[in-house]
Short mmCIF file of C-alpha atoms and ligand atoms in Angstrom, two decimals:
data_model
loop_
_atom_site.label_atom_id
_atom_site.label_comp_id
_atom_site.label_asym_id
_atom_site.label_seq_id
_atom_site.Cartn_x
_atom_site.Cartn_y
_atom_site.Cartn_z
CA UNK A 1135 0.00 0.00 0.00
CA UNK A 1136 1.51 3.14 -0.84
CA UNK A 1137 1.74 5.68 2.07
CA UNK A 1138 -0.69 8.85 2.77
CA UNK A 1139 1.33 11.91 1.67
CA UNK A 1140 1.80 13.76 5.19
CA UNK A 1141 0.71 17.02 3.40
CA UNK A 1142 -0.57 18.01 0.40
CA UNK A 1143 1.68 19.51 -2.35
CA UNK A 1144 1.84 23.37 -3.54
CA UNK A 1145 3.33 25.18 -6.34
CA UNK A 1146 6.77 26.25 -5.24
CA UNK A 1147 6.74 29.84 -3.83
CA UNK A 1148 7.35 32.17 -6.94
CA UNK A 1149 5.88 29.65 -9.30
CA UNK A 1150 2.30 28.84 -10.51
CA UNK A 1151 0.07 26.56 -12.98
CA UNK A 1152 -1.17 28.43 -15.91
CA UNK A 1153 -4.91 27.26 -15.89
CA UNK A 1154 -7.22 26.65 -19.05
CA UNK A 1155 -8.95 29.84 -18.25
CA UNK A 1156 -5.82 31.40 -18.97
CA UNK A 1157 -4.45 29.89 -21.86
CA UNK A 1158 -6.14 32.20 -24.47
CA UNK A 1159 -3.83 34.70 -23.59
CA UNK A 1160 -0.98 32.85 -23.85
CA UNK A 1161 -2.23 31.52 -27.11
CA UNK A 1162 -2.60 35.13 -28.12
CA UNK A 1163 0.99 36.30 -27.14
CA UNK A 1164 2.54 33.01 -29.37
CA UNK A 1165 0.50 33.32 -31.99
CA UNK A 1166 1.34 37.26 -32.67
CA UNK A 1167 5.06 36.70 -31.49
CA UNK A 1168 5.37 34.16 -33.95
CA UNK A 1169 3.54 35.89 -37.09
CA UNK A 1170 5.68 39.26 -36.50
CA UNK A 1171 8.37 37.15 -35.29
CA UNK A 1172 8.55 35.50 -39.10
CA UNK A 1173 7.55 39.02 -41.17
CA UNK A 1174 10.91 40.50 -39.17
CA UNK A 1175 12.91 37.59 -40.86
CA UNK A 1176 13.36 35.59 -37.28
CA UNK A 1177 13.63 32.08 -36.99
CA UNK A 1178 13.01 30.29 -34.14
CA UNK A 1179 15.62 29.03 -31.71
CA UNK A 1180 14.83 27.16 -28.15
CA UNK A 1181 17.94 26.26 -26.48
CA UNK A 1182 17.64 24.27 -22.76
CA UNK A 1183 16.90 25.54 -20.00
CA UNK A 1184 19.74 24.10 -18.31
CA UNK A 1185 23.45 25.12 -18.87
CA UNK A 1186 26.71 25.62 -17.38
CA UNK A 1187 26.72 28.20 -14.81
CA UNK A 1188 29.78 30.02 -15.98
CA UNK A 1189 27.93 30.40 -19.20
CA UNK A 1190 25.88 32.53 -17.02
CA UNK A 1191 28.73 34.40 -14.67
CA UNK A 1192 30.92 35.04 -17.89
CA UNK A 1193 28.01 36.83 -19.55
CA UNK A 1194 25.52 38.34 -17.56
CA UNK A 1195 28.85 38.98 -15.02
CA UNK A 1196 30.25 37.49 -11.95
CA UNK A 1197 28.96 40.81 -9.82
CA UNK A 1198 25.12 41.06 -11.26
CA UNK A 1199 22.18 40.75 -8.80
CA UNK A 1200 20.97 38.03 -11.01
CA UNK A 1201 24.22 35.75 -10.76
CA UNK A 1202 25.04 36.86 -6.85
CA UNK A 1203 22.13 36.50 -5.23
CA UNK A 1204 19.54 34.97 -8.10
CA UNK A 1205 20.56 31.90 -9.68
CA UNK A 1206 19.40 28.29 -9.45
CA UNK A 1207 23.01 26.52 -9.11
CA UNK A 1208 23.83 23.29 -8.29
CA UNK A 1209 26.18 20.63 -8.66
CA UNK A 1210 25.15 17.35 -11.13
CA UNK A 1211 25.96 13.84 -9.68
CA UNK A 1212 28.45 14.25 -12.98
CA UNK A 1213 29.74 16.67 -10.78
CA UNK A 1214 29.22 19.54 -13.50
CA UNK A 1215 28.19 23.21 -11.88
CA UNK A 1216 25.20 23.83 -13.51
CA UNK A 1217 22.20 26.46 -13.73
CA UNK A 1218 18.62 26.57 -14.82
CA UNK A 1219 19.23 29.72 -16.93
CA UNK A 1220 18.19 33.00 -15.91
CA UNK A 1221 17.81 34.76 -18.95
CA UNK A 1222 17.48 33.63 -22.55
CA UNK A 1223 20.73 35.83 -24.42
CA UNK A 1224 23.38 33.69 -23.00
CA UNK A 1225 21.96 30.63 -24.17
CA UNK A 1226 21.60 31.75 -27.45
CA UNK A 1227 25.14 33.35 -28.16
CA UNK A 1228 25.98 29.79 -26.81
CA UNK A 1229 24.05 28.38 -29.58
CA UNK A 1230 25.61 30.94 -32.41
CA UNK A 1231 29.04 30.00 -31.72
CA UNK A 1232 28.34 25.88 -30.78
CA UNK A 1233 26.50 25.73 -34.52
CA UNK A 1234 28.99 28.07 -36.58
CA UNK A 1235 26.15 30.68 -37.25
CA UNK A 1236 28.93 32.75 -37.89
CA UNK A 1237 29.03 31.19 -41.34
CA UNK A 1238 25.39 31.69 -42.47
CA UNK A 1239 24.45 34.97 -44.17
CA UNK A 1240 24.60 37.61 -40.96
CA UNK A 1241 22.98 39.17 -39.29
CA UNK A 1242 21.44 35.93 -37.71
CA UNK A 1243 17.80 36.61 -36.42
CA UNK A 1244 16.49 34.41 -33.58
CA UNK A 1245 13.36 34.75 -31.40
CA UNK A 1246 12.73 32.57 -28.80
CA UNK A 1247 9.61 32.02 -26.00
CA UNK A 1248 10.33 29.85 -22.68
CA UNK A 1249 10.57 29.66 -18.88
CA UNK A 1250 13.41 31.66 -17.34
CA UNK A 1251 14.30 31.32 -13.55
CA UNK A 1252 15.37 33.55 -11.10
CA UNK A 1253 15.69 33.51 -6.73
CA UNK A 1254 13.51 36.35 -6.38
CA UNK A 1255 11.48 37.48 -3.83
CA UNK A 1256 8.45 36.98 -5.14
CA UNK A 1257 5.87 39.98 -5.74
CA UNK A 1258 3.51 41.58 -8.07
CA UNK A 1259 4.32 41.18 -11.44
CA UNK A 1260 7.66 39.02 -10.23
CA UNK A 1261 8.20 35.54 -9.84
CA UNK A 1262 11.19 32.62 -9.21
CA UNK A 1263 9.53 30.67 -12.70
CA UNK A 1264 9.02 33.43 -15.19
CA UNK A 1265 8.60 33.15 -18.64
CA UNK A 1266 10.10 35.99 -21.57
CA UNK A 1267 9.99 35.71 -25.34
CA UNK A 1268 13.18 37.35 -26.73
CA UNK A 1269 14.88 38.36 -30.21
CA UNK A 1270 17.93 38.41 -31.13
CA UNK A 1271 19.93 39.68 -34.04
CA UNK A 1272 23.41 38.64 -34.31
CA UNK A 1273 26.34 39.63 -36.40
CA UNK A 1274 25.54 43.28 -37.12
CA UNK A 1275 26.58 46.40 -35.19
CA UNK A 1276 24.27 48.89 -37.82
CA UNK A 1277 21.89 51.48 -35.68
CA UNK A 1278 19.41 50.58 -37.75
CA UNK A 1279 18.97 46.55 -35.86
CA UNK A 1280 18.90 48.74 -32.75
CA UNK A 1281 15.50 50.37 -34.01
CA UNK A 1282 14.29 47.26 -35.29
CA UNK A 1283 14.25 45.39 -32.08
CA UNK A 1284 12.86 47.93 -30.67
CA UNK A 1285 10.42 48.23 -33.20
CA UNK A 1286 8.87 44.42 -33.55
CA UNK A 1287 8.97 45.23 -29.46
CA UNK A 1288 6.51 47.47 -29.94
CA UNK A 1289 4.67 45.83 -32.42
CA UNK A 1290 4.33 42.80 -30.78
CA UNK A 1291 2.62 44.73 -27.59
CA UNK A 1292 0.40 46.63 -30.12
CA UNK A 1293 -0.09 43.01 -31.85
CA UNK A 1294 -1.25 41.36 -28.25
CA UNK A 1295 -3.81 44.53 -27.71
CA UNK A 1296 -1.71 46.71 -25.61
CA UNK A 1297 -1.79 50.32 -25.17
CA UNK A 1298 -0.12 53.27 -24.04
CA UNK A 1299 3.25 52.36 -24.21
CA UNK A 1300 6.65 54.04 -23.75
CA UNK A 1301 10.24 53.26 -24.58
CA UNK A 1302 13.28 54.43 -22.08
CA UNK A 1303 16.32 54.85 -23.91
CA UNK A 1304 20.05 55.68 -23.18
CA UNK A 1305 23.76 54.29 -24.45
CA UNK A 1306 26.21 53.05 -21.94
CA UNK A 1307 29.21 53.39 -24.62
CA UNK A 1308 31.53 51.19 -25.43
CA UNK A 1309 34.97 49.45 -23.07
CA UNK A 1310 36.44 52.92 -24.16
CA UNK A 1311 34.28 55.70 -23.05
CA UNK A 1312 32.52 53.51 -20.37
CA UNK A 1313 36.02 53.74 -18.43
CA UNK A 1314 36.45 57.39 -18.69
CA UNK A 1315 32.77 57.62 -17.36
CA UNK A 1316 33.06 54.79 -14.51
CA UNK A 1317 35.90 57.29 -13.22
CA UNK A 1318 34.13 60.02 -13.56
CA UNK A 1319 31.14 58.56 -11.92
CA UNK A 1320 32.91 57.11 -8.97
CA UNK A 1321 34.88 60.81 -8.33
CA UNK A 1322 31.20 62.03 -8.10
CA UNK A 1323 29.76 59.32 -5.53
CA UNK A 1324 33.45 59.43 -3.64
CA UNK A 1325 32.57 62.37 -1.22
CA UNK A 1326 28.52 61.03 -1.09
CA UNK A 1327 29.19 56.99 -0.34
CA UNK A 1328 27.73 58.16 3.24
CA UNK A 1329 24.38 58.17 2.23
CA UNK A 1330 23.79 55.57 -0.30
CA UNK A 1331 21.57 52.72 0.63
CA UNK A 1332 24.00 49.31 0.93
CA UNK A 1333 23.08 47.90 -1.70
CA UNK A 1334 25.09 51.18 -3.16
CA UNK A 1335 28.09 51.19 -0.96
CA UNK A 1336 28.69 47.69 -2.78
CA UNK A 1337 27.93 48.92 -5.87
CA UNK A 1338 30.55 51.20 -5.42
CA UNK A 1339 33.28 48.78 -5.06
CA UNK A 1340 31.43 46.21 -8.01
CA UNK A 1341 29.20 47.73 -10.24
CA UNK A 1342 29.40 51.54 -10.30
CA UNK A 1343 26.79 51.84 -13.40
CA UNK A 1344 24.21 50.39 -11.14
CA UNK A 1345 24.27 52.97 -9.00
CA UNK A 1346 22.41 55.14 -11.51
CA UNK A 1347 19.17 53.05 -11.60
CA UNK A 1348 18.90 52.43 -7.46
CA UNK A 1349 15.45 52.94 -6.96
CA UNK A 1350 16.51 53.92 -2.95
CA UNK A 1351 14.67 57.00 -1.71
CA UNK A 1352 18.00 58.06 0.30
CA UNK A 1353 19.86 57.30 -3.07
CA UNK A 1354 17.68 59.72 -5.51
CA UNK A 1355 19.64 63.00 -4.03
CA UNK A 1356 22.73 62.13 -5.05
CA UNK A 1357 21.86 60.13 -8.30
CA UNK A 1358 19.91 63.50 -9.29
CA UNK A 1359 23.05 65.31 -10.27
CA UNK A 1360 25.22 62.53 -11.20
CA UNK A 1361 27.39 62.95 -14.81
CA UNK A 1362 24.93 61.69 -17.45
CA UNK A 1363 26.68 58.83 -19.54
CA UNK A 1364 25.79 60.42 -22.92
CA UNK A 1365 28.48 63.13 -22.20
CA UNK A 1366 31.15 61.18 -21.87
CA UNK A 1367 30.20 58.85 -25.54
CA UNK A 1368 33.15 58.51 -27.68
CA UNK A 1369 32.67 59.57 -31.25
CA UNK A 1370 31.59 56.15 -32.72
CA UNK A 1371 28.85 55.19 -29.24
CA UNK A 1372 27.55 59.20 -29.87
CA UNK A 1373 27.01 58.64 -33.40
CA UNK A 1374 25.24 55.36 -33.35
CA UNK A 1375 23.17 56.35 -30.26
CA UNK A 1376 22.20 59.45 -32.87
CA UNK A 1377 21.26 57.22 -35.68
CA UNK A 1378 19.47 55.18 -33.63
CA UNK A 1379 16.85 57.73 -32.26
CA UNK A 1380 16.70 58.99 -35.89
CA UNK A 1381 15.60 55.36 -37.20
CA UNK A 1382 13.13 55.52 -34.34
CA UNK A 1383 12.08 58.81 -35.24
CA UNK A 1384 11.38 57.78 -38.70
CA UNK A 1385 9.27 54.51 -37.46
CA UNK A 1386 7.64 57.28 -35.56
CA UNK A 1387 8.36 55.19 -32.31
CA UNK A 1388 8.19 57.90 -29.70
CA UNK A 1389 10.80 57.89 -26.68
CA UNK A 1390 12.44 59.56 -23.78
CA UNK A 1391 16.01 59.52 -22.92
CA UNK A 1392 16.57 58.19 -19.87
CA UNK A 1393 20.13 58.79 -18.48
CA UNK A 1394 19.65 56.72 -15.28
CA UNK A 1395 18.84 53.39 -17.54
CA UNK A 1396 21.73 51.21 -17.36
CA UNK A 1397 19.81 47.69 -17.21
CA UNK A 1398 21.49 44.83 -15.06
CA UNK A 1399 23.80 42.80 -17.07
CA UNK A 1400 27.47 43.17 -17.66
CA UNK A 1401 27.07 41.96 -21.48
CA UNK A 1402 25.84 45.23 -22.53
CA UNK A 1403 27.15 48.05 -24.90
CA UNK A 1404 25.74 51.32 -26.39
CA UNK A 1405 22.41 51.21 -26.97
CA UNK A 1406 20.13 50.00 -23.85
CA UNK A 1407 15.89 50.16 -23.61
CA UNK A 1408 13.21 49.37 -21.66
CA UNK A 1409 9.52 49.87 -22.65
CA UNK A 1410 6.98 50.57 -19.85
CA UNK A 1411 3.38 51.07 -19.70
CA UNK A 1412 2.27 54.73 -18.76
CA UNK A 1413 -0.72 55.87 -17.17
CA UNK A 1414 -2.73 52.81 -17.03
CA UNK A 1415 -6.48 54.19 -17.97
CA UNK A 1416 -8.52 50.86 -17.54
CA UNK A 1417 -11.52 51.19 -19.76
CA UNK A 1418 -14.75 51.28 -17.89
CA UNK A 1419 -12.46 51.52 -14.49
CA UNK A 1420 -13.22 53.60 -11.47
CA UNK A 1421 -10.05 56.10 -9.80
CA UNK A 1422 -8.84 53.04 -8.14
CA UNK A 1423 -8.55 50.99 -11.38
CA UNK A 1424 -6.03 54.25 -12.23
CA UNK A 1425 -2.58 53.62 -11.38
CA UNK A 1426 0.93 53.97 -12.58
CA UNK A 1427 2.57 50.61 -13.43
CA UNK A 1428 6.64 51.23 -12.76
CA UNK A 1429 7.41 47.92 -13.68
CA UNK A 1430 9.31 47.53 -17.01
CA UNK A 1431 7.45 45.04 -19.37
CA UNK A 1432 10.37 44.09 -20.95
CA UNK A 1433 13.51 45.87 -22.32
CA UNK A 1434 17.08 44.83 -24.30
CA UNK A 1435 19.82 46.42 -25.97
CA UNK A 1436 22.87 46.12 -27.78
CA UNK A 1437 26.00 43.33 -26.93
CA UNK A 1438 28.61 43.83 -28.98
CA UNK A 1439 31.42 41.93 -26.48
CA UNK A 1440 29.38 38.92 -25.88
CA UNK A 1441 29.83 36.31 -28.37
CA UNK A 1442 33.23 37.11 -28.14
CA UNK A 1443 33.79 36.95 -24.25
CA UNK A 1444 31.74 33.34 -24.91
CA UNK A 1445 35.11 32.35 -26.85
CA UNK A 1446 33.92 33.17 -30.79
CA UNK A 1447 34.32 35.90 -33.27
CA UNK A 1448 34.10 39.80 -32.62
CA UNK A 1449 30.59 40.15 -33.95
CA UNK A 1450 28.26 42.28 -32.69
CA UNK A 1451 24.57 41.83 -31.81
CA UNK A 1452 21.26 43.41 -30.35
CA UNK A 1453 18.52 42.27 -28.85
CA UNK A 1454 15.48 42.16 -26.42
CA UNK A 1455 13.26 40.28 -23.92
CA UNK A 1456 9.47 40.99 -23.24
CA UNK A 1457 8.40 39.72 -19.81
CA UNK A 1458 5.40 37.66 -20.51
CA UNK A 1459 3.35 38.19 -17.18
CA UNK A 1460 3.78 41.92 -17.37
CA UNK A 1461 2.12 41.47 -20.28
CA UNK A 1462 -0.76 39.17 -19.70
CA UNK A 1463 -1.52 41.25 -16.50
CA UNK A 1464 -1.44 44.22 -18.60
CA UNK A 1465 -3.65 42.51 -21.47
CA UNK A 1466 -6.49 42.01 -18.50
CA UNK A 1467 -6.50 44.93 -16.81
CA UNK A 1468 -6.45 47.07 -20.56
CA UNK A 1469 -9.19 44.78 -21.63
CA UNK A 1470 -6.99 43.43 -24.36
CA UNK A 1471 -9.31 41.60 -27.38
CA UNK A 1472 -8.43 37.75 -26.66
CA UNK A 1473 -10.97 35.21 -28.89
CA UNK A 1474 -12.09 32.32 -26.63
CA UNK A 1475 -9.97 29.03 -28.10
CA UNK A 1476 -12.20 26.66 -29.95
CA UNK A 1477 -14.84 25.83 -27.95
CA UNK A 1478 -16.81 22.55 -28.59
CA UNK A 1479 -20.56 22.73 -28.75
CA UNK A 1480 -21.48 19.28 -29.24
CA UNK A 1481 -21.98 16.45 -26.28
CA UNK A 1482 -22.04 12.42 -26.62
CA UNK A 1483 -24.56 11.03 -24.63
CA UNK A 1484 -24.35 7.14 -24.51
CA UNK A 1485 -26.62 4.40 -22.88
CA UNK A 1486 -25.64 0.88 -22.21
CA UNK A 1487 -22.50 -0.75 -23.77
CA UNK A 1488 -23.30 -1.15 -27.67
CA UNK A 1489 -24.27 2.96 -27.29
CA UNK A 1490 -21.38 3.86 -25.62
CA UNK A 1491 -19.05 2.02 -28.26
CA UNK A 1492 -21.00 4.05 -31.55
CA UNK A 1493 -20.70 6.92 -29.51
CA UNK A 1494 -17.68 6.59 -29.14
CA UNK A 1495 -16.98 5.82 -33.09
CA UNK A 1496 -19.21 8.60 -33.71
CA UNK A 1497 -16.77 10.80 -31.58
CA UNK A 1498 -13.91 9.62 -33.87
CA UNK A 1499 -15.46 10.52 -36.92
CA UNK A 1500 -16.95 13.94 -35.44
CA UNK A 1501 -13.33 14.98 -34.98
CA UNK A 1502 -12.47 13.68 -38.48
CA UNK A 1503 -14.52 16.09 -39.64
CA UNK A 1504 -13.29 19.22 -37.68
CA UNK A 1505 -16.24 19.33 -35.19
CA UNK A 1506 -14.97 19.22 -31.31
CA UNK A 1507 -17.15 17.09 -28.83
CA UNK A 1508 -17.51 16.83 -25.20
CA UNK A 1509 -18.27 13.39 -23.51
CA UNK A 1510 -18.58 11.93 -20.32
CA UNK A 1511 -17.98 7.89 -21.07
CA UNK A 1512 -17.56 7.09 -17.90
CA UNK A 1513 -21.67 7.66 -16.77
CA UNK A 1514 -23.99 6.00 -17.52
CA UNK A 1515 -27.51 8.03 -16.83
CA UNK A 1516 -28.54 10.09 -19.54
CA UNK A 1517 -29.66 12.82 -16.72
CA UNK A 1518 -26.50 13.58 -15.19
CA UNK A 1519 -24.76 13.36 -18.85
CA UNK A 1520 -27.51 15.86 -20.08
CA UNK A 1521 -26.79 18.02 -16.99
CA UNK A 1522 -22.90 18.17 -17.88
CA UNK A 1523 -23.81 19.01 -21.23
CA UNK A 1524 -25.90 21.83 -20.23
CA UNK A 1525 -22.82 23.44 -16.97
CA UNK A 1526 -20.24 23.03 -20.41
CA UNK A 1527 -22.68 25.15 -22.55
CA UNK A 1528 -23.59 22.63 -25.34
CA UNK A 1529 -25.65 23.41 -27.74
CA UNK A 1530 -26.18 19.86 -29.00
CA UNK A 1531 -26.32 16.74 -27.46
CA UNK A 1532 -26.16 13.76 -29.59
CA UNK A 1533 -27.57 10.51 -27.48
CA UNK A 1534 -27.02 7.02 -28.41
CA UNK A 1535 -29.19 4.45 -26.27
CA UNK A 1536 -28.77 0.49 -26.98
CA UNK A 1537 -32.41 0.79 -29.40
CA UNK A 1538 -30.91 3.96 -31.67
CA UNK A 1539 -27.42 1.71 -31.71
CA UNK A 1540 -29.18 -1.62 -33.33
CA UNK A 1541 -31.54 1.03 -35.41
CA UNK A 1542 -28.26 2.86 -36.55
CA UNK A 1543 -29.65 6.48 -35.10
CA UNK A 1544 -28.63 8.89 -33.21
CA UNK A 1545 -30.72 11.42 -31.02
CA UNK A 1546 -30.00 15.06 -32.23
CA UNK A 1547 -31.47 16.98 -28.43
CA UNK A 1548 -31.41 20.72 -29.13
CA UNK A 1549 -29.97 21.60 -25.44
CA UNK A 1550 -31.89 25.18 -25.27
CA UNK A 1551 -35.16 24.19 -26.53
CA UNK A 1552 -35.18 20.29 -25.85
CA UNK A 1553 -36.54 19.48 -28.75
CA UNK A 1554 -35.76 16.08 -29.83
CA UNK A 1555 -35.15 13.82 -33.53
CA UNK A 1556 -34.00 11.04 -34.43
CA UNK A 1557 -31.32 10.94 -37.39
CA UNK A 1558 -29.19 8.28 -39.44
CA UNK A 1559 -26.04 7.90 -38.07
CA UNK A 1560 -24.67 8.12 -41.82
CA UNK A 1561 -26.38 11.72 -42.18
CA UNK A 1562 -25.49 12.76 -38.38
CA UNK A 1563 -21.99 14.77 -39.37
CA UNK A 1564 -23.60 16.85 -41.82
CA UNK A 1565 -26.74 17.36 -39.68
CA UNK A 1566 -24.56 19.04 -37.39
CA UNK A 1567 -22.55 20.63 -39.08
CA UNK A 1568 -25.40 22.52 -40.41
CA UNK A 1569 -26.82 23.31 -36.58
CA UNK A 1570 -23.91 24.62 -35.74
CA UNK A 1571 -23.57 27.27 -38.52
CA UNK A 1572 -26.78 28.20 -37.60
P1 LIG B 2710 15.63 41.37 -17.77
O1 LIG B 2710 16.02 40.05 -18.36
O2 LIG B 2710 15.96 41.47 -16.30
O3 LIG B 2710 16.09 42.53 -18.55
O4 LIG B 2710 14.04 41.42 -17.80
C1 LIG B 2710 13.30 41.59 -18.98
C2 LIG B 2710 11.85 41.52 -18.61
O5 LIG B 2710 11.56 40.22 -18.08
C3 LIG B 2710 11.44 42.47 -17.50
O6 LIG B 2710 11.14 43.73 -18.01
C4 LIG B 2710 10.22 41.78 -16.96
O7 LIG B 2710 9.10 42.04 -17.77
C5 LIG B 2710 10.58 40.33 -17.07
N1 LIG B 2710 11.12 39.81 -15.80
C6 LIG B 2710 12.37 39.87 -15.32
N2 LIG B 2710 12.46 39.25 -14.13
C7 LIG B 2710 11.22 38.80 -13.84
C8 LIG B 2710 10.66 38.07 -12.75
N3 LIG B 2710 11.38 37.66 -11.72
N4 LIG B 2710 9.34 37.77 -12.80
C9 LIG B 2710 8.57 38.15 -13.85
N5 LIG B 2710 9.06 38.83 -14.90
C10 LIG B 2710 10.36 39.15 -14.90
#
């Protein structure tokens, strides 16, 4: 006898099921990610979820919130350090240089959808099982792949229903002027370390950059009148950033700079983004449905270092990630258009053992012939089948007893009025088909 579980089992904290109620919007966000996805020129790419960790701390970067104090690690009986990845770029770099991409026509343009895990703490619109669909475009450094990430970003939001959207943009330079600036910026914060937050006073030490997006009340005064990055681009980093915002102001993709943007990871150069929903005005909503979401819905930017840090050629690339949650949350509360998936319409009723067996043939060829049914094979009265018909909303019920078996009938039961015939099995497919265009 196998033993009574001493409890019973939960999602893990941060994680959760996505239910059938919800899968419409999820069907929604593939089905437009994929279509624009394809008209961009992007192929699909899914890599595991599971890869070395130093794929992760050579990359994203040894000091990073998201490798410190964020990644699943752990050691393989193979004794191989490993992590459940944290972000989808990595893995796909990986993937350029482990297949040679570097020798098909470049740029290479991937887009990818999946699970993505971090050790958050979980929250609103944040969890330890997330999932983000990405693009990538690999082995170009033109201004004008900058734009067009940013553009099929948008366009994928507008695609899903979204509204109100707008894009934070800045350029963290290049190895060159980025050192000349980290200088700079650490001079500044030298005589104000004091009264930085301590998450700050490390940053000092690790990750100066970060310092410019602490969200820390106590930080804001100093951060206020800290250099701004763009002043100290190098020739090359201030022209491309230029081009860029002219390619976005020909897509007529409005933006504001945002000189405090520096996103988290260590692989990025020049050009970073995030897009964030403004004022959220829910349609129909009262003042309390009005609020101001501060949560980016998904962002990206430019790594030209990356694939070759990862050990292949100098080839730059550019990219993004859309955070799926922040979006279905933001489809809901907007009021997004989402079709119900196919619903079926039609329910098998069978009595006795020769009417469950044609009903169950006449499920097969129901199917055959593109029409979705609902059953319940395993009961046996036709009054509690007819009432699980009526709780799944169908609008026929086809009922097969042992008399219409032998006879070769079926029952057509129209479920709103009642009304009951009796038709050929042979004819019963088209029969429907016409009361359901009705
Ligand atoms: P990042 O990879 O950190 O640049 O994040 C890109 C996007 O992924 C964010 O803007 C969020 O929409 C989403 N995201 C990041 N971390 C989480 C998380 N822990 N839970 C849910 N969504 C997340």
């Amino acid at each position: 006898m196998p033993k009574k579980p001493k409890k019973t089992f939960q999602t893990l904290k941060g994680t959760y099921d996505v239910l059938p109620q919800d899968q419409k919007y999820w069907e929604k966000i593939k089905a437009v990610l994929k279509n624009l996805s394809l008209h961009y020129g992007f192929s699909r790419i899914d890599t595991p979820v599971i890869e070395y960790a130093d794929l992760y701390t050579s990359s994203v970067g040894e000091a990073t919130d998201v490798v410190q104090k964020q990644m699943y690690i752990f050691k393989t009986k193979g004794k191989d350090t490993v992590a459940l990845r944290p972000e989808g770029t990595a893995g796909i770099a990986r993937a350029y240089i482990e297949h040679g991409m570097i020798n098909l026509p470049q740029p290479v343009k991937l887009y990818y959808i999946g699970p993505m895990f971090r050790y958050e703490q979980p929250q609103a619109g944040r969890f330890r099982q997330f999932y983000q669909a990405g693009f990538e475009v690999i082995g170009d450094k033109d201004a004008s792949y900058d734009a067009q990430v940013i553009n099929l970003f948008i366009k994928i939001c507008y695609g899903i229903g979204l509204k109100n959207l707008s894009v934070k943009i800045n350029s963290i330079g290049c190895k060159q002027c980025r050192s000349g600036y980290r200088s700079q910026l650490l001079r500044y914060y030298r005589s104000r370390i004091k009264g930085l937050c301590s998450d700050c006073k490390k940053r000092v030490k690790i990750n100066p950059l970060r310092l410019l997006d602490c969200k820390e009340e106590k930080c804001q005064p100093a951060k206020i009148n800290a250099p701004n990055i763009i002043d100290s681009l190098c020739k090359e980093c201030h022209d491309h950033f230029k081009l860029v915002l002219e390619f976005l102001d020909e897509l007529e993709i409005p933006y504001c700079l945002d000189q405090f943007l520096v996103r988290g990871f260590d692989y990025y150069t020049k050009t970073v983004f995030e897009v964030f929903l403004e004022d959220e005005h829910i349609e129909g909503g009262s003042e309390k449905t009005h609020k101001r979401s501060s949560l980016a819905i998904g962002g990206g930017g430019r790594y030209d270092y990356l694939i070759k840090m990862l050990g292949g050629k100098d080839v730059s690339a550019v990219g993004a990630a859309l955070g799926i949650e922040r979006v279905l949350d933001a489809m809901k509360q907007q009021n997004a258009r989402v079709s119900d998936l196919q619903k079926s319409q039609v329910f098998l009723v069978q009595v006795g053992e020769l009417g469950k067996k044609k009903s169950m043939k006449l499920f097969d060829e129901l199917s055959s012939a593109g029409i979705y049914a609902m059953e319940a094979f395993g009961r046996n009265s036709i009054s509690s089948q007819l009432k699980i018909a009526d709780r799944m909303g169908a609008k026929i019920s086809l009922i097969t007893g042992q008399k219409e078996a032998i006879d070769g009938d079926v029952i057509l039961r129209d479920m709103e009025t009642g009304a009951q015939e009796i038709i050929p099995v042979e004819k019963i497919v088209k029969v429907v088909k016409e009361r359901l265009k009705k």
